[in-house]
Amino acid sequence: MPPVTVFVCTTCRRSGDAEDAPRAGATLAANAEPLAGPDLAVRPVECLGNCSRGPTAAIAVPGGWTYVFGNLDPAEAAPALQEGARLLAAAEGRVMPWRGRPEPLKRGLIARIPPLELPA
């Protein structure tokens, strides 16, 4: 099975961050990258289009749903993304269960996107 992928927006800012301040999304991406392994890919990307609610990340699995999360704490969200990826990979029907989902992924859910091939 291909790994679950966590896409992290590197261009995200937090509301109120100065224009020249380090990007909170880049910090989140840097914190998440060491968590990558054979079952988890971490891909820094530019702009996930959730600018008013950044930092933003998405968790995707082939044949399953993709989850977009916002308002993530760049210093603390990486382990929550790793746990969410683990839950999604193991979930029946490739739907991330609510129960057991880390709190940042419960309160930060922006969208749930169906797989391209949605089963009947």
Short mmCIF file of C-alpha atoms in Angstrom, two decimals:
data_model
loop_
_atom_site.label_atom_id
_atom_site.label_comp_id
_atom_site.label_asym_id
_atom_site.label_seq_id
_atom_site.Cartn_x
_atom_site.Cartn_y
_atom_site.Cartn_z
CA MET A 1 0.00 0.00 0.00
CA PRO A 2 1.40 3.44 -0.87
CA PRO A 3 2.05 5.64 2.11
CA VAL A 4 -0.28 8.23 3.52
CA THR A 5 0.87 11.69 2.49
CA VAL A 6 0.80 14.78 4.67
CA PHE A 7 0.93 17.94 2.54
CA VAL A 8 2.03 20.99 4.53
CA CYS A 9 1.60 24.51 3.17
CA THR A 10 4.92 26.32 3.54
CA THR A 11 3.54 29.76 2.65
CA CYS A 12 0.96 29.95 5.47
CA ARG A 13 1.07 32.75 7.98
CA ARG A 14 -0.82 33.08 11.20
CA SER A 15 -3.25 35.94 11.49
CA GLY A 16 -1.33 38.97 12.69
CA ASP A 17 2.12 37.76 11.64
CA ALA A 18 4.30 40.49 10.20
CA GLU A 19 4.96 40.37 6.47
CA ASP A 20 8.66 39.72 7.05
CA ALA A 21 8.18 37.20 9.89
CA PRO A 22 9.16 33.58 9.31
CA ARG A 23 6.26 31.65 7.78
CA ALA A 24 4.40 29.53 10.32
CA GLY A 25 3.69 26.98 7.59
CA ALA A 26 7.40 26.57 6.89
CA THR A 27 7.95 25.94 10.59
CA LEU A 28 5.19 23.33 10.62
CA ALA A 29 6.66 21.65 7.53
CA ALA A 30 10.12 21.56 9.13
CA ASN A 31 8.65 20.02 12.28
CA ALA A 32 6.69 17.41 10.30
CA GLU A 33 9.41 16.29 7.88
CA PRO A 34 11.37 14.21 10.45
CA LEU A 35 8.23 12.12 11.03
CA ALA A 36 8.34 10.74 7.48
CA GLY A 37 9.04 7.05 7.02
CA PRO A 38 8.05 4.06 4.89
CA ASP A 39 4.34 4.49 5.67
CA LEU A 40 4.23 8.29 5.86
CA ALA A 41 5.33 10.82 3.28
CA VAL A 42 5.58 14.49 4.22
CA ARG A 43 5.42 16.89 1.27
CA PRO A 44 5.93 20.62 1.74
CA VAL A 45 3.82 22.49 -0.84
CA GLU A 46 3.05 26.08 -1.72
CA CYS A 47 -0.37 27.46 -0.90
CA LEU A 48 -3.21 25.10 -0.12
CA GLY A 49 -5.61 28.06 -0.53
CA ASN A 50 -6.68 28.24 3.10
CA CYS A 51 -4.85 31.49 3.80
CA SER A 52 -7.26 32.99 6.32
CA ARG A 53 -7.04 29.85 8.49
CA GLY A 54 -3.40 28.86 8.25
CA PRO A 55 -1.16 27.11 9.00
CA THR A 56 -2.73 24.40 6.89
CA ALA A 57 -2.01 20.75 6.14
CA ALA A 58 -3.82 18.00 4.26
CA ILE A 59 -3.69 14.26 4.85
CA ALA A 60 -4.34 12.04 1.82
CA VAL A 61 -4.34 8.32 1.19
CA PRO A 62 -4.74 6.61 -2.20
CA GLY A 63 -8.30 5.38 -2.61
CA GLY A 64 -9.46 7.27 0.45
CA TRP A 65 -10.67 10.60 1.64
CA THR A 66 -8.41 13.64 1.92
CA TYR A 67 -8.65 15.83 5.01
CA VAL A 68 -7.68 19.50 5.14
CA PHE A 69 -6.88 21.07 8.51
CA GLY A 70 -6.27 24.69 9.41
CA ASN A 71 -5.36 26.91 12.35
CA LEU A 72 -2.63 24.43 13.25
CA ASP A 73 0.01 25.34 15.81
CA PRO A 74 3.31 25.09 13.93
CA ALA A 75 5.20 24.09 17.07
CA GLU A 76 2.80 21.36 18.21
CA ALA A 77 0.76 20.01 15.27
CA ALA A 78 3.29 17.61 13.70
CA PRO A 79 2.56 14.69 16.06
CA ALA A 80 -1.20 15.22 15.56
CA LEU A 81 -0.72 15.03 11.78
CA GLN A 82 1.31 11.84 12.18
CA GLU A 83 -1.41 10.28 14.36
CA GLY A 84 -4.12 11.38 11.92
CA ALA A 85 -2.21 9.78 9.07
CA ARG A 86 -1.92 6.55 11.04
CA LEU A 87 -5.66 6.57 11.78
CA LEU A 88 -6.54 7.22 8.14
CA ALA A 89 -4.25 4.46 6.87
CA ALA A 90 -5.80 1.91 9.22
CA ALA A 91 -9.42 3.04 8.85
CA GLU A 92 -12.08 0.91 7.24
CA GLY A 93 -13.23 2.60 4.05
CA ARG A 94 -10.32 5.04 4.27
CA VAL A 95 -12.40 7.47 6.34
CA MET A 96 -10.58 8.97 9.32
CA PRO A 97 -12.52 8.11 12.48
CA TRP A 98 -13.55 10.94 14.78
CA ARG A 99 -12.86 8.84 17.85
CA GLY A 100 -9.16 8.87 18.63
CA ARG A 101 -8.47 11.80 16.33
CA PRO A 102 -6.06 14.25 17.97
CA GLU A 103 -7.73 17.42 19.24
CA PRO A 104 -5.99 19.77 16.73
CA LEU A 105 -7.49 17.66 13.93
CA LYS A 106 -10.96 17.76 15.46
CA ARG A 107 -11.13 21.52 15.92
CA GLY A 108 -9.08 22.34 12.81
CA LEU A 109 -11.02 20.38 10.18
CA ILE A 110 -11.63 22.58 7.12
CA ALA A 111 -12.74 20.05 4.50
CA ARG A 112 -13.11 16.37 3.76
CA ILE A 113 -12.63 15.59 0.07
CA PRO A 114 -13.87 12.31 -1.44
CA PRO A 115 -11.57 10.01 -3.38
CA LEU A 116 -11.58 10.37 -7.15
CA GLU A 117 -13.15 6.93 -7.41
CA LEU A 118 -15.90 7.08 -4.82
CA PRO A 119 -17.32 3.60 -4.10
CA ALA A 120 -21.07 3.23 -4.58
#
